[in-house]
Coordinates of C-alpha atoms and ligand atoms in Angstrom, one line a residue:
M1 CA 26.8 1.7 -0.1
N2 CA 27.8 -1.9 -0.6
D3 CA 26.8 -4.9 1.5
D4 CA 29.8 -4.7 3.8
E5 CA 28.6 -1.3 4.8
T6 CA 25.3 -2.5 5.9
H7 CA 26.4 -4.4 9.0
G8 CA 26.6 -2.9 12.5
A9 CA 23.7 -0.6 12.5
D10 CA 21.4 -2.8 14.3
E11 CA 20.6 -0.3 17.1
S12 CA 18.3 1.6 14.5
H13 CA 15.8 -0.9 14.9
P14 CA 15.2 -2.2 18.5
I15 CA 12.3 -4.5 17.6
S16 CA 14.3 -6.0 14.9
R17 CA 13.3 -9.7 15.7
R18 CA 9.7 -8.9 16.6
R19 CA 7.0 -10.6 14.6
Y20 CA 4.7 -7.9 13.6
V21 CA 2.3 -8.6 10.7
A22 CA -0.7 -10.3 12.4
G23 CA -1.3 -13.6 10.8
A24 CA 1.5 -13.3 8.2
G25 CA 2.7 -16.9 8.8
A26 CA -0.7 -18.2 8.0
V27 CA -1.0 -17.0 4.5
A28 CA -3.4 -19.4 2.8
T29 CA -2.7 -21.1 -0.7
V30 CA -5.3 -22.4 -2.8
G31 CA -3.3 -25.2 -4.3
L32 CA -0.9 -25.4 -7.1
A33 CA -2.3 -25.2 -10.6
G34 CA 1.2 -26.1 -11.9
C35 CA 1.3 -24.4 -15.3
A36 CA 0.2 -21.1 -16.8
D37 CA -2.7 -22.7 -18.9
D38 CA -4.5 -24.0 -15.8
A39 CA -3.9 -20.6 -14.2
D40 CA -6.5 -18.5 -15.9
E41 CA -9.2 -19.4 -13.6
E42 CA -7.1 -18.4 -10.7
F43 CA -7.1 -14.8 -11.8
E44 CA -10.0 -12.6 -11.7
E45 CA -11.5 -11.0 -14.8
D46 CA -11.1 -7.2 -14.6
D47 CA -14.7 -5.9 -14.3
G48 CA -13.7 -2.4 -15.3
T49 CA -14.8 -1.0 -11.8
N50 CA -11.5 -0.1 -10.5
G51 CA -9.3 1.1 -13.2
D52 CA -8.1 4.7 -13.4
D53 CA -6.4 3.8 -16.6
T54 CA -5.4 1.0 -18.8
G55 CA -1.9 -0.1 -19.0
D56 CA 0.1 -1.3 -21.8
E57 CA 0.1 -5.1 -22.2
E58 CA 3.2 -5.2 -24.4
P59 CA 6.6 -4.4 -23.4
P60 CA 7.7 -1.0 -24.8
E61 CA 9.2 -1.0 -28.3
D62 CA 12.6 0.1 -27.0
V63 CA 13.2 -3.0 -24.8
D64 CA 16.1 -4.8 -26.0
E65 CA 17.2 -8.4 -24.8
G66 CA 18.6 -8.2 -21.4
D67 CA 17.2 -4.7 -20.6
L68 CA 15.5 -4.4 -17.2
E69 CA 11.9 -3.6 -17.8
I70 CA 10.0 -2.6 -14.7
V71 CA 6.2 -2.3 -14.4
H72 CA 4.8 -0.3 -11.4
W73 CA 2.2 2.3 -10.5
W74 CA 4.2 4.9 -8.8
T75 CA 3.5 8.0 -11.0
A76 CA 1.3 9.9 -8.5
G77 CA 2.1 12.4 -5.7
G78 CA 5.7 12.2 -4.6
E79 CA 5.8 8.4 -5.7
E80 CA 7.6 9.0 -8.9
D81 CA 10.4 10.8 -7.2
A82 CA 10.7 7.9 -4.7
Y83 CA 10.9 5.4 -7.5
N84 CA 13.4 7.5 -9.4
A85 CA 15.6 7.8 -6.2
L86 CA 15.6 4.1 -6.2
L87 CA 16.6 3.8 -9.8
D88 CA 19.4 6.4 -9.3
G89 CA 21.0 4.2 -6.7
F90 CA 20.6 1.2 -9.0
R91 CA 22.2 2.8 -12.0
E92 CA 25.2 4.0 -10.0
E93 CA 25.9 0.5 -9.0
H94 CA 24.9 -1.0 -12.3
P95 CA 25.5 1.6 -15.1
D96 CA 25.8 -1.2 -17.6
I97 CA 22.0 -2.4 -17.1
E98 CA 19.6 -0.4 -19.4
V99 CA 16.5 0.3 -17.3
V100 CA 13.0 0.5 -19.2
D101 CA 10.5 2.1 -17.3
N102 CA 6.8 1.0 -18.2
P103 CA 4.4 2.3 -15.6
A104 CA 0.8 1.3 -15.3
P105 CA -0.5 4.3 -13.5
G106 CA -3.6 4.0 -11.0
G107 CA -3.8 4.4 -7.3
A108 CA -3.5 1.1 -5.2
G109 CA -2.5 -0.7 -8.5
S110 CA -6.0 -0.4 -10.0
A111 CA -4.6 -0.7 -13.6
I112 CA -1.7 -3.1 -13.2
D113 CA -3.5 -6.3 -12.4
T114 CA -4.9 -6.9 -16.0
V115 CA -1.6 -5.7 -17.6
I116 CA 0.6 -8.0 -15.5
Q117 CA -1.8 -11.1 -15.5
N118 CA -2.1 -11.2 -19.1
R119 CA 1.5 -10.8 -19.7
V120 CA 2.7 -13.2 -17.1
L121 CA 0.1 -15.7 -18.4
D122 CA 1.1 -15.3 -21.9
G123 CA 4.7 -16.1 -21.0
N124 CA 5.7 -12.5 -22.0
P125 CA 6.3 -10.9 -18.6
P126 CA 8.4 -7.8 -17.8
S127 CA 11.8 -8.4 -16.0
T128 CA 10.0 -7.4 -12.7
F129 CA 6.8 -5.8 -11.3
Q130 CA 5.4 -4.2 -8.3
I131 CA 3.1 -6.5 -6.2
W132 CA 2.0 -6.5 -2.6
P133 CA 3.6 -9.4 -0.8
G134 CA 1.3 -12.0 1.0
Q135 CA -2.0 -12.9 -0.4
A136 CA -1.9 -10.8 -3.6
M137 CA 0.8 -13.1 -4.7
T138 CA -1.0 -16.5 -4.4
P139 CA -2.5 -16.8 -7.9
Y140 CA 1.1 -16.4 -9.2
T141 CA 2.6 -18.8 -6.7
D142 CA -0.4 -21.2 -7.3
A143 CA 0.4 -21.4 -10.9
D144 CA 4.2 -21.6 -10.4
L145 CA 4.8 -18.4 -12.2
L146 CA 7.3 -16.8 -9.8
E147 CA 10.8 -18.0 -9.5
D148 CA 12.3 -19.2 -6.1
I149 CA 14.7 -16.4 -5.3
G150 CA 15.6 -18.0 -2.0
D151 CA 19.3 -18.7 -3.0
S152 CA 20.0 -16.2 -5.8
V153 CA 18.7 -13.1 -3.9
W154 CA 17.9 -13.9 -0.3
D155 CA 21.5 -14.6 1.1
D156 CA 22.1 -15.0 4.9
E157 CA 22.9 -11.3 5.3
M158 CA 19.6 -10.2 3.8
R159 CA 17.4 -12.8 5.8
E160 CA 19.1 -11.7 8.9
A161 CA 18.4 -8.1 8.3
Y162 CA 14.8 -8.2 7.3
L163 CA 11.9 -8.2 9.9
D164 CA 10.8 -11.9 10.2
D165 CA 7.1 -11.2 9.2
V166 CA 8.1 -9.4 6.0
V167 CA 10.2 -12.4 5.2
D168 CA 7.3 -14.6 5.7
L169 CA 5.0 -12.5 3.5
S170 CA 7.6 -13.0 0.8
R171 CA 6.9 -16.7 0.8
P172 CA 3.3 -17.2 0.5
A173 CA 3.7 -20.8 -0.8
G174 CA 6.9 -21.7 0.9
D175 CA 9.6 -20.4 -1.5
L176 CA 11.0 -16.9 -1.2
V177 CA 9.6 -15.2 -4.3
A178 CA 9.7 -11.3 -3.4
V179 CA 11.8 -8.6 -2.2
P180 CA 9.7 -6.2 -0.1
I181 CA 11.1 -2.6 -0.1
N182 CA 8.9 -0.6 2.2
I183 CA 6.3 -0.5 5.0
H184 CA 3.6 2.1 4.7
R185 CA 1.1 2.9 7.4
L186 CA -2.6 3.1 6.3
N187 CA -4.4 4.4 9.4
N188 CA -3.4 8.0 9.2
L189 CA -5.7 10.9 9.4
F190 CA -3.9 13.9 7.7
F191 CA -5.1 17.5 8.1
N192 CA -4.5 20.9 7.1
A193 CA -3.6 22.7 10.3
E194 CA -4.9 26.1 9.3
V195 CA -8.2 24.8 8.2
L196 CA -8.7 23.0 11.5
D197 CA -7.7 26.0 13.3
S198 CA -10.0 28.2 11.7
A199 CA -13.0 25.8 12.5
G200 CA -11.7 25.4 16.1
V201 CA -11.2 21.6 15.8
D202 CA -8.6 19.9 17.5
A203 CA -7.7 16.6 15.8
T204 CA -6.1 15.1 19.0
D205 CA -9.4 15.5 20.7
I206 CA -11.2 13.1 18.3
D207 CA -11.5 9.9 20.1
D208 CA -13.4 7.5 17.6
P209 CA -14.9 7.4 14.0
Q210 CA -18.1 9.0 15.3
G211 CA -16.1 11.8 16.7
L212 CA -14.6 12.4 13.3
L213 CA -18.0 12.8 11.9
D214 CA -18.7 15.5 14.4
A215 CA -15.5 17.2 13.4
L216 CA -16.5 16.9 9.8
E217 CA -19.7 18.6 10.5
T218 CA -18.0 21.4 12.5
I219 CA -15.7 22.0 9.5
D220 CA -18.6 22.1 7.1
E221 CA -20.5 24.7 9.4
E222 CA -17.4 26.9 10.1
T223 CA -15.3 26.9 7.0
D224 CA -15.7 26.9 3.2
A225 CA -13.5 23.9 3.0
T226 CA -14.3 20.2 2.0
P227 CA -14.2 18.3 5.3
L228 CA -12.9 15.0 4.0
A229 CA -10.8 14.9 0.7
H230 CA -11.8 11.6 -0.4
Q231 CA -11.9 10.1 -3.9
T232 CA -14.6 7.7 -5.2
Q233 CA -13.6 7.4 -8.7
S234 CA -11.9 4.2 -7.9
P235 CA -13.2 1.9 -5.0
W236 CA -10.1 1.3 -3.2
S237 CA -10.2 4.5 -1.1
T238 CA -13.5 3.7 0.3
L239 CA -12.7 0.2 0.9
Q240 CA -9.7 1.3 2.9
L241 CA -11.8 3.9 4.8
F242 CA -14.1 1.1 5.6
E243 CA -11.2 -0.8 7.2
A244 CA -10.2 2.1 9.2
V245 CA -13.7 2.9 10.4
F246 CA -14.3 -0.9 11.4
L247 CA -10.9 -0.9 13.1
G248 CA -11.6 2.2 15.0
Q249 CA -15.0 1.0 16.0
Q250 CA -14.3 -2.7 16.9
G251 CA -10.6 -3.0 17.3
A252 CA -7.9 -5.4 15.9
D253 CA -9.4 -8.7 17.2
D254 CA -12.8 -8.3 15.3
Y255 CA -10.9 -7.0 12.2
A256 CA -8.9 -10.2 12.3
S257 CA -12.1 -12.2 12.4
F258 CA -13.4 -10.2 9.6
V259 CA -10.3 -10.6 7.3
D260 CA -10.8 -14.5 8.2
G261 CA -14.0 -14.3 6.6
D262 CA -16.2 -14.5 9.7
V263 CA -18.6 -11.8 8.4
E264 CA -22.0 -13.0 9.4
S265 CA -21.2 -13.0 13.1
L266 CA -20.0 -9.5 12.7
E267 CA -23.1 -8.3 10.6
D268 CA -24.1 -5.6 13.2
E269 CA -20.6 -4.3 13.4
V270 CA -20.1 -4.2 9.5
R271 CA -23.4 -2.5 9.1
E272 CA -22.3 0.1 11.8
A273 CA -19.2 1.0 9.8
L274 CA -21.1 1.2 6.5
E275 CA -23.6 3.5 8.1
L276 CA -21.1 5.8 9.3
L277 CA -19.5 5.9 5.8
V278 CA -22.8 7.0 4.5
E279 CA -22.7 9.9 6.8
Y280 CA -19.1 10.8 6.0
S281 CA -19.9 10.7 2.3
E282 CA -21.8 14.0 2.7
H283 CA -18.6 15.6 3.4
Y284 CA -16.6 14.4 0.4
P285 CA -15.5 16.8 -2.4
E286 CA -18.0 17.6 -5.0
D287 CA -15.7 16.2 -7.6
A288 CA -15.0 13.1 -5.6
G289 CA -16.2 10.8 -8.5
S290 CA -13.6 12.2 -10.9
I291 CA -10.5 12.9 -8.8
S292 CA -7.5 10.6 -8.0
W293 CA -6.1 10.2 -4.5
D294 CA -3.3 12.7 -5.0
Q295 CA -5.7 15.2 -6.5
G296 CA -7.7 14.8 -3.3
N297 CA -4.6 15.4 -1.2
S298 CA -3.7 18.5 -3.5
Q299 CA -7.1 20.0 -2.1
L300 CA -5.8 19.5 1.4
I301 CA -2.5 21.0 0.6
Q302 CA -4.1 24.1 -0.9
G303 CA -6.4 24.5 2.2
D304 CA -9.5 23.7 0.2
A305 CA -10.1 20.6 2.3
A306 CA -9.5 19.6 5.9
F307 CA -8.9 15.9 6.4
L308 CA -7.7 13.0 4.4
H309 CA -7.7 9.3 5.4
Q310 CA -4.8 7.9 3.4
G311 CA -1.5 5.9 3.5
D312 CA 1.5 7.8 4.3
W313 CA 2.4 7.9 0.6
A314 CA 0.3 11.0 1.0
A315 CA 3.1 12.5 3.2
G316 CA 5.5 11.8 0.3
Q317 CA 3.4 14.3 -1.7
Y318 CA 3.6 17.0 1.1
Q319 CA 7.4 16.5 1.2
G320 CA 7.6 17.2 -2.5
T321 CA 5.6 20.6 -1.9
D322 CA 7.3 23.7 -1.1
D323 CA 6.3 25.8 1.9
F324 CA 4.1 23.1 3.3
E325 CA 5.7 22.0 6.6
Y326 CA 5.1 19.0 8.8
G327 CA 3.9 20.3 12.2
E328 CA 2.9 23.6 10.9
D329 CA 1.1 23.4 7.9
W330 CA 0.1 19.7 8.0
D331 CA -0.1 17.1 10.7
M332 CA -1.5 13.7 11.2
V333 CA -3.2 11.7 14.1
A334 CA -3.8 7.9 14.0
F335 CA -7.4 7.4 12.5
P336 CA -9.7 7.8 15.5
G337 CA -10.0 4.8 17.5
T338 CA -6.9 3.2 16.1
T339 CA -4.0 4.6 18.4
G340 CA -1.6 1.7 18.9
V341 CA -2.5 0.1 15.4
Y342 CA 0.0 0.2 12.5
H343 CA -2.2 -0.8 9.7
S344 CA 0.5 -1.9 7.3
V345 CA 0.9 -1.8 3.5
I346 CA 4.0 -3.3 1.9
D347 CA 5.2 -3.3 -1.7
S348 CA 7.6 -5.8 -3.3
F349 CA 9.2 -6.7 -6.6
V350 CA 9.4 -10.2 -8.0
F351 CA 11.0 -12.4 -10.6
P352 CA 8.5 -13.7 -13.1
T353 CA 9.3 -17.1 -14.7
N354 CA 10.2 -17.0 -18.3
N355 CA 12.2 -14.0 -17.5
P356 CA 13.4 -11.8 -20.4
S357 CA 16.4 -10.5 -18.5
P358 CA 17.5 -13.0 -15.7
E359 CA 20.7 -11.5 -15.0
A360 CA 19.6 -7.8 -14.7
T361 CA 16.5 -8.9 -12.9
E362 CA 18.6 -10.6 -10.2
Q363 CA 20.8 -7.7 -9.8
F364 CA 17.7 -5.4 -9.4
L365 CA 16.2 -7.7 -6.8
N366 CA 19.5 -7.8 -4.9
Y367 CA 19.9 -4.0 -5.0
A368 CA 16.2 -3.6 -3.8
G369 CA 17.0 -5.6 -0.8
T370 CA 20.0 -3.5 0.2
V371 CA 20.3 -0.8 2.9
D372 CA 21.2 1.8 0.2
A373 CA 18.0 1.1 -1.8
Q374 CA 15.9 1.3 1.1
E375 CA 17.6 4.4 2.5
R376 CA 17.1 6.2 -0.8
F377 CA 13.5 5.1 -1.5
N378 CA 11.6 5.2 1.7
P379 CA 12.2 8.7 3.0
V380 CA 10.8 10.1 -0.4
K381 CA 8.0 7.6 -0.5
G382 CA 6.6 8.4 3.0
S383 CA 7.4 4.7 4.3
I384 CA 9.7 3.0 6.7
P385 CA 12.1 0.2 5.7
P386 CA 11.5 -3.5 6.2
R387 CA 15.3 -3.9 6.8
T388 CA 16.1 -3.5 10.4
D389 CA 19.5 -2.0 9.9
V390 CA 18.7 1.2 7.8
P391 CA 20.0 4.4 9.4
M392 CA 17.1 6.5 10.2
D393 CA 18.8 9.9 10.3
E394 CA 17.7 11.1 6.9
F395 CA 13.9 10.1 7.5
G396 CA 12.8 13.5 8.8
P397 CA 10.5 14.1 11.8
F398 CA 7.4 12.7 10.4
L399 CA 8.7 9.4 9.4
T400 CA 10.8 9.3 12.6
S401 CA 7.4 9.6 14.4
Q402 CA 5.7 6.9 12.4
F403 CA 8.8 4.6 13.1
E404 CA 8.4 5.3 16.8
D405 CA 4.6 4.5 16.4
F406 CA 5.5 1.2 14.5
Q407 CA 8.0 0.2 17.4
N408 CA 5.4 1.0 20.0
S409 CA 2.3 -0.6 18.0
T410 CA 0.4 -3.2 19.7
S411 CA -1.0 -4.7 16.5
Q412 CA 0.0 -4.4 12.7
P413 CA -2.9 -5.8 10.9
P414 CA -2.4 -6.5 7.1
T415 CA -4.7 -4.6 4.7
I416 CA -7.6 -5.7 2.5
A417 CA -7.6 -2.8 0.1
H418 CA -3.8 -3.2 -0.5
G419 CA -3.8 -6.9 -1.0
T420 CA -1.9 -8.3 1.9
A421 CA -4.7 -9.7 3.9
V422 CA -7.1 -11.4 1.3
A423 CA -6.7 -13.4 -1.9
P424 CA -7.3 -11.4 -5.2
A425 CA -10.6 -13.1 -5.9
I426 CA -11.9 -11.7 -2.6
H427 CA -10.2 -8.4 -2.9
S428 CA -11.8 -8.0 -6.5
E429 CA -15.4 -8.8 -5.0
L430 CA -14.9 -6.3 -2.3
E431 CA -13.8 -3.6 -4.8
E432 CA -16.9 -4.2 -6.8
A433 CA -19.0 -4.1 -3.6
F434 CA -17.5 -0.7 -2.8
A435 CA -17.7 0.6 -6.4
N436 CA -21.5 0.1 -6.1
F437 CA -21.5 1.5 -2.5
N438 CA -19.9 4.7 -3.8
E439 CA -22.6 4.9 -6.5
N440 CA -25.7 4.1 -4.4
L441 CA -24.6 4.2 -0.6
G442 CA -26.8 1.0 0.0
V443 CA -26.0 -0.3 3.3
D444 CA -27.9 -3.6 2.9
Q445 CA -26.6 -4.3 -0.6
A446 CA -23.0 -3.6 0.5
Y447 CA -23.3 -5.8 3.6
E448 CA -24.7 -8.7 1.4
A449 CA -21.9 -8.2 -1.0
I450 CA -19.1 -8.1 1.5
R451 CA -20.6 -11.2 3.1
D452 CA -20.7 -13.1 -0.3
A453 CA -17.1 -11.9 -1.3
F454 CA -15.7 -14.3 1.5
Ligands
GAL501 C1 -0.5 1.0 -2.5 C2 0.9 1.0 -2.5 C3 1.6 2.3 -2.2 C4 0.9 3.5 -2.9 C5 -0.6 3.4 -3.0 C6 -1.3 4.5 -3.7 O1 -1.2 0.0 -2.9 O2 1.3 0.0 -1.6 O3 3.0 2.3 -2.4 O4 1.4 3.5 -4.3 O5 -1.0 2.2 -3.3 O6 -1.1 4.3 -5.1

């Protein structure tokens, strides 16, 4: 589909001009360092606590001049299929451009940071890379390492079509530097319907995070299944579970204060969430410390686990599984206590400076911003599009329901674990806090580390 065909479908997105990402316009910057050499200190050293894998810090050997090298982490669950659907569309429009895929596998980008930081700082970046828009980009914009694509990519048609708040997230320091491609929801509680039935648990009856603990205990008593298919190998899933519990217990206003760093006045509330997590942890899989998020999800698919708190990328994995149907075999409710909240996670691609393939990169970013790209990518990925004019007929019943929830949502807070809400330095401290918490379940220590992270 070309750009001309993208007009005229505005009815598909009734809240098209609504601002939806809380605080998106107020993305903080730390000041421009001005050049790559000064930028080292803006970037956090990787402490080794959050990596599933280490990526390749060099371009692959088969990259020729002008080739489009893409670094991303979409290799798990159904994510690779979504990425390939995007590339298929791009190749159809640009058969002349050679795409070189260079993944840095690891859920929630747990391995990509080091690879990308080093390459970008060394002046040896890939053509483009996957990054969360908003706060996650600020070390790069502070150091002037991302090109302003406000004229070359963001033409009037594209600006008009995108949700305003997503456009704002794409300019953390003023210039437009990113092309967002999706909107995921994080506050999902997925479940295996048969396992819940056999335990006599009705997910729609669970009103709050404490009620979820009761349901986990019932599953534990009544079935052989693992109550909560959680992974602790890498800290991001516990950090995001903390966010969900906190939102479910305290609501979006307290969550906003927390994200703003007002942790001390919320000490009791933070401790309450941590204490509940300690109780949840009794219901994690025995192998929680050695599995990835999609392996946890496979346990749910196989009926060996009941619940999973995860972004709706998990639904992309269900879609890629035969004989595992939405509404029959699996279903989802908003994480207890968060009905009306659309806890959003967004991915984007950028144009690093010193670009090895300026023309191909510009074509790719242009394409990522089209209806065609977002219509191919999102239904497979398990996300909804940030453009307001993407026809939703091919998105299936689950994403149609998510889309309705998005449109009816009363708040759309940004996420900590997926980088939109807090700067990378804070994000990295919080990951370390939750890596330790996964090990020792120490509420005091975790509270202090969270307070100090801000
Ligand atoms: C998120 C990312 C999603 C998905 C998920 C699991 O950070 O935004 O697209 O990949 O991690 O790895």
